[in-house]
Coordinates of C-alpha atoms in Angstrom, one line a residue:
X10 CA 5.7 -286.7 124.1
X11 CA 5.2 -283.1 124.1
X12 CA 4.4 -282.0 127.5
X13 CA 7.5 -279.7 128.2
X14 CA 6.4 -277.8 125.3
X15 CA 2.8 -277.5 126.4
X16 CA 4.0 -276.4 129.5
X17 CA 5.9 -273.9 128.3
X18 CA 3.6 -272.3 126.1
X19 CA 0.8 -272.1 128.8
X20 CA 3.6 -270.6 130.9
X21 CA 4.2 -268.1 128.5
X22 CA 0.6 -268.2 128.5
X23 CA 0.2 -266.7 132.1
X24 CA 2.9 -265.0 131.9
X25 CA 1.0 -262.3 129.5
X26 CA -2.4 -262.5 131.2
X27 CA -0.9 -261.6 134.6
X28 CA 1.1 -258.5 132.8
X29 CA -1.9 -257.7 131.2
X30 CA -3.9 -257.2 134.5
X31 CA -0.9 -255.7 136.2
X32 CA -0.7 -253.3 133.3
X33 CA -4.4 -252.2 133.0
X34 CA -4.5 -252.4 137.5
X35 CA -1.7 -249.8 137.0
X36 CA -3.2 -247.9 134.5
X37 CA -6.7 -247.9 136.1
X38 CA -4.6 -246.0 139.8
X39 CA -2.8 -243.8 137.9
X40 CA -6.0 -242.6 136.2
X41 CA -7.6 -242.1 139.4
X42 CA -8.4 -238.5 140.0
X43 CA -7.2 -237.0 143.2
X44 CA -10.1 -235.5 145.5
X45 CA -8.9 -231.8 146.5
X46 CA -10.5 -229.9 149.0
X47 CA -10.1 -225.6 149.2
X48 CA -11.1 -224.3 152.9
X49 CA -10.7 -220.7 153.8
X50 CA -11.1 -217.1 153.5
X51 CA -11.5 -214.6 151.0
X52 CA -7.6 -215.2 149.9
X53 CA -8.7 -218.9 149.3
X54 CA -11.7 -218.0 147.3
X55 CA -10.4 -215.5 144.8
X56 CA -11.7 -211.7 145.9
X57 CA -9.6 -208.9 144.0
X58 CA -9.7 -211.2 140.6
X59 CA -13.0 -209.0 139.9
X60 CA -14.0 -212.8 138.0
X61 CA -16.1 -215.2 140.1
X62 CA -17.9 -218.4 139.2
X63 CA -21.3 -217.2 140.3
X64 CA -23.6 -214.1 142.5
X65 CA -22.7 -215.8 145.7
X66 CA -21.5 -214.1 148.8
X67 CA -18.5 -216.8 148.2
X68 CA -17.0 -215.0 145.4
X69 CA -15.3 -218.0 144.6
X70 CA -13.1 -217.6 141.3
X71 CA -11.5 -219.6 138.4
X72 CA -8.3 -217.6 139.2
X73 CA -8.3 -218.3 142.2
X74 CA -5.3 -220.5 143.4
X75 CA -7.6 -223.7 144.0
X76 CA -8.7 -223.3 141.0
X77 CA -5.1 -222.7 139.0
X78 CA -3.7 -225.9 141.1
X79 CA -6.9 -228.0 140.7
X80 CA -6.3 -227.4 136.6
X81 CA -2.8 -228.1 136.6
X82 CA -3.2 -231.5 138.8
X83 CA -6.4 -233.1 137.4
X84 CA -8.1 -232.8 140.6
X85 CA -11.7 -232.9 140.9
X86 CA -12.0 -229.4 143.4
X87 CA -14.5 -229.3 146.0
X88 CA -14.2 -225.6 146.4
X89 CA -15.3 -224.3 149.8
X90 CA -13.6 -221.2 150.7
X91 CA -15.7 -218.4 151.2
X92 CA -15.1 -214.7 151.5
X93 CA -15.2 -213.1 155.0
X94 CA -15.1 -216.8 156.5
X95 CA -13.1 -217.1 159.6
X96 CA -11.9 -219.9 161.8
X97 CA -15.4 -220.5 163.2
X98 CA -16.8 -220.7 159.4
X99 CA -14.6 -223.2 158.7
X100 CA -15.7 -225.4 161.2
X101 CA -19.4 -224.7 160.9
X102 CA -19.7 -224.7 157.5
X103 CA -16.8 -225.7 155.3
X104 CA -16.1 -229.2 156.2
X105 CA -18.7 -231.1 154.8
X106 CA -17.0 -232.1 151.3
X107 CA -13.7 -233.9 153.7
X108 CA -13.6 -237.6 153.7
X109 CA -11.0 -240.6 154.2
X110 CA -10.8 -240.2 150.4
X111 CA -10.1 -236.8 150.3
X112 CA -6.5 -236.4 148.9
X113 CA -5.3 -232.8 149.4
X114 CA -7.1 -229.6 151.1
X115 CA -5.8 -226.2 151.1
X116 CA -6.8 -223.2 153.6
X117 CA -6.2 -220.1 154.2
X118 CA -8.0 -219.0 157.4
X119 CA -6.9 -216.7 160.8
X120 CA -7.3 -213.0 158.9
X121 CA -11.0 -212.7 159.5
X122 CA -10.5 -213.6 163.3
X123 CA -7.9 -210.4 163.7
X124 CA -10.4 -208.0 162.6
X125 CA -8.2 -207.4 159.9
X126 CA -9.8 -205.6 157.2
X127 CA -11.3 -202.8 159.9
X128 CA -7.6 -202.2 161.2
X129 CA -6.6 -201.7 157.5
X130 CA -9.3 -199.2 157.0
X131 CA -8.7 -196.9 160.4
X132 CA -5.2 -196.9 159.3
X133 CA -6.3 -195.4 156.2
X134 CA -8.5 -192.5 157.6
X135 CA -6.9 -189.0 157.5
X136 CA -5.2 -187.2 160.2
X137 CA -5.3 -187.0 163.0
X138 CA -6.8 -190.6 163.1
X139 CA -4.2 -193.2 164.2
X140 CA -5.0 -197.4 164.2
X141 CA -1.7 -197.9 167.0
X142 CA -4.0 -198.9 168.7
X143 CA -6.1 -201.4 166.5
X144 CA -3.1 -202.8 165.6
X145 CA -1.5 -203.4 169.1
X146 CA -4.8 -205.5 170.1
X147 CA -4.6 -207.4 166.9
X148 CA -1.4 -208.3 167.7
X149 CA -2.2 -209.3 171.0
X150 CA -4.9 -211.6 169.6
X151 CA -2.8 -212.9 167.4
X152 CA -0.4 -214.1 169.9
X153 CA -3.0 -215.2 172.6
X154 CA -6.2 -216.2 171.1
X155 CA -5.4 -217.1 167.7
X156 CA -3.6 -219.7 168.4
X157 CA -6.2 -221.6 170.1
X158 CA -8.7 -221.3 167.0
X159 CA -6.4 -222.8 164.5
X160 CA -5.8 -225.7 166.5
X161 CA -9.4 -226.3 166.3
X162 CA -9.5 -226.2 162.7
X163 CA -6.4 -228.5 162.1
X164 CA -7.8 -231.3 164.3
X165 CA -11.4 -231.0 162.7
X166 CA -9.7 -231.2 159.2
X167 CA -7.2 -233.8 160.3
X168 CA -9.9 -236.0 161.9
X169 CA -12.6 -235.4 158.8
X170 CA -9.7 -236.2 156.2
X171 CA -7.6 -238.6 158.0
X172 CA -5.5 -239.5 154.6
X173 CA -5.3 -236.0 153.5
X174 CA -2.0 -233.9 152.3
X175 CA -2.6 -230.8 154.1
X176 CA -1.1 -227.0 153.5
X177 CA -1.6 -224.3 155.2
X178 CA -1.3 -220.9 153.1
X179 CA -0.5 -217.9 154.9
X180 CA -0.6 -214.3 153.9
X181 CA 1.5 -211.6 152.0
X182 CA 2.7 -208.5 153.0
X183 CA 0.6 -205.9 151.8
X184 CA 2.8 -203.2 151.8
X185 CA 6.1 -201.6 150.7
X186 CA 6.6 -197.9 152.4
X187 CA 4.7 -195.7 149.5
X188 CA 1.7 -193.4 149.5
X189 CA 0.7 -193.8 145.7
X190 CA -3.1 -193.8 146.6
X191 CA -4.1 -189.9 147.3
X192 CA -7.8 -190.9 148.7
X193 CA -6.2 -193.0 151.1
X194 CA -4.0 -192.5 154.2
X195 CA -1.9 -194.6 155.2
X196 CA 1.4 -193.5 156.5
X197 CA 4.8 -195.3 156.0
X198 CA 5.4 -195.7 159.8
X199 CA 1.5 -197.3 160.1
X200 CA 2.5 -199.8 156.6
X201 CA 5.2 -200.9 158.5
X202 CA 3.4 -201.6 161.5
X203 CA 0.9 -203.5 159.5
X204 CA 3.2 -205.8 158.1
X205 CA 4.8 -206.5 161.3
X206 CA 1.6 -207.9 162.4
X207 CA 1.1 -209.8 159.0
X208 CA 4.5 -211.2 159.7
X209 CA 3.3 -211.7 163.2
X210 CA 0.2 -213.5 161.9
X211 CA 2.4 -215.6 159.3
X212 CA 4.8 -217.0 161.8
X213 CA 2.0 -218.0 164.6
X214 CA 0.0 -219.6 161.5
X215 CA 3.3 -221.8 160.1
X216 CA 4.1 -222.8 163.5
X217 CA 0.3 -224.1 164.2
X218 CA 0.7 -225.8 160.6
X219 CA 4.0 -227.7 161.3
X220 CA 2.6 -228.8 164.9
X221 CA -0.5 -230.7 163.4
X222 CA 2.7 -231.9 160.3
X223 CA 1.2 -229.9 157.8
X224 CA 2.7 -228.2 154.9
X225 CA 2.9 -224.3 155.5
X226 CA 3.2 -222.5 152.2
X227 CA 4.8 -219.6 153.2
X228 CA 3.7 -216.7 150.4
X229 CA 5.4 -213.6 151.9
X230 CA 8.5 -214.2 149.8
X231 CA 7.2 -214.5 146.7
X232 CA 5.0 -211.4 146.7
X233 CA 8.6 -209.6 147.6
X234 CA 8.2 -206.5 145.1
X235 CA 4.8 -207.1 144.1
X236 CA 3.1 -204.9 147.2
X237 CA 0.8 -202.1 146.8
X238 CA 2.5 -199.3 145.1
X239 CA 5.0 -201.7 143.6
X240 CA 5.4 -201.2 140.0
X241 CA 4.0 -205.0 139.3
X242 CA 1.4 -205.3 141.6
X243 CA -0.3 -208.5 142.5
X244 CA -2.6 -207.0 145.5
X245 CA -5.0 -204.0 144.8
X246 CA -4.9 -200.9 146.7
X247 CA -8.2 -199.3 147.3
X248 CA -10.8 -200.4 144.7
X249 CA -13.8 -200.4 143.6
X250 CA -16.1 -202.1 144.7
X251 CA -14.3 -202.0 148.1
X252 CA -14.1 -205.2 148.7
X253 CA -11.5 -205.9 145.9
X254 CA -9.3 -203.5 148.1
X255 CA -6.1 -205.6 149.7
X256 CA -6.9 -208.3 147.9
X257 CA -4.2 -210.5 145.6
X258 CA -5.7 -209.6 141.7
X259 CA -4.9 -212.1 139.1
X260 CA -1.1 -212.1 139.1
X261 CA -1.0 -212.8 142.4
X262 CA -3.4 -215.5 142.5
X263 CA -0.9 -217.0 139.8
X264 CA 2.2 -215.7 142.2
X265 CA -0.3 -217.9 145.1
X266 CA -0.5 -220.8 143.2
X267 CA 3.3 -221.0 142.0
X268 CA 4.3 -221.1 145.6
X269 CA 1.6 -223.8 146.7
X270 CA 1.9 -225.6 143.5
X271 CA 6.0 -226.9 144.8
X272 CA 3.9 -228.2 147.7
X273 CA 2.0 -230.8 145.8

């Protein structure tokens, strides 16, 4: 009789069929692309690279952080950051590509809301012009009303994208002390002031982040030497077109995605 041996060869039989299906199950998730959603502001979307994907308002850009991290992960990038978008944008117009699939989404969002860009430029009009006062009231809104508005956003993105990896990507400090810009005024004292509220901003937006367990990718570090003025500079002092101005360029949009990139 040879049953045993029969046996043993449809054994061996199954044996292969079911590594087979394990093999191509396993090869079939890990070639699964990951979903990636980019939420934010200008800073998300790329402004100061001067190189955008299209005419759009958006001025999203292919060196843009998303972008650089969407490359070096495979992800497939819905890329809704926007220039000029605040908090309220966000929620009203940015949420639309979330799902329970979605795997990771980025944003970097709360700038806008301080009125940011118009305390920058009355800081940078001549004497005897002063923006003390512009920056004392962002600060205040920072602390009091911010707050508020980002916890809006991270239970709108946490309820969208239940499943989601989530980080939070604050802000760098634009500046280090020097006056190399002669068409600009902007004193040492009043750069200091201004990153004080940047570092004001930065801590109110990571503690936000953690309370929701988020990731907060914390950039201020990394663009430590690389202000305006610095002799590498990865944010643009006044430009033109304007917009570009106090904006990361290329190297820091690389210096942004190095820092986020240890997050994924």
């Amino acid at each position: 009789m040879s049953y045993p041996r029969r046996i043993s060869t449809m054994a061996a039989a199954l044996l292969a069929a079911f590594v087979t299906v394990m093999t191509l199950t396993s090869g079939a998730a890990q070639a699964q692309t990951l979903e990636y959603v980019a939420l934010g502001d200008s800073y998300a979307s790329g402004v100061g690279t001067r190189d955008y994907l299209d005419d759009s308002d958006c001025r999203r850009s292919d060196a843009a952080y998303p972008s650089l991290l969407a490359e070096a992960i495979g992800a497939d990038l819905t890329f809704a950051a926007c220039s000029g978008a605040k908090t309220g944008d966000v929620l009203a117009g940015q949420l639309g590509g979330l799902s329970s699939s979605t795997d990771l989404v980025t944003i970097t969002i709360g700038g806008n809301d301080t009125g940011w860009a118009g305390v920058v430029q009355q800081c940078a009009y001549p004497y005897p012009w002063t923006c003390t006062r512009e920056i004392d009231a962002a600060e205040a809104f920072v602390r009091d009303v911010l707050p508020g508005r980002l916890h809006e956003v991270y239970d709108a993105i946490e309820a969208a994208a239940p499943n989601a990896d989530v980080i939070v990507v604050g802000y760098p400090l634009l500046f280090n002390g020097e006056q190399c810009n002669a068409i600009t005024r902007i004193s040492p004292a009043e750069q200091a002031a201004l990153n004080d509220a940047t570092d004001l901003l930065g801590d109110v937006i990571g503690t936000a982040a953690r309370a929701h367990g988020f990731q907060y990718a914390d950039v201020r570090a990394a663009f430590d030497g690389h202000a305006v003025c610095d002799d590498a500079e990865w944010i643009n002092g006044l430009s033109y077109p304007i917009r570009e101005s106090y904006h990361p360029n290329k190297a820091g949009q690389t210096g942004y995605f190095d820092v986020v990139d240890d997050y994924v």
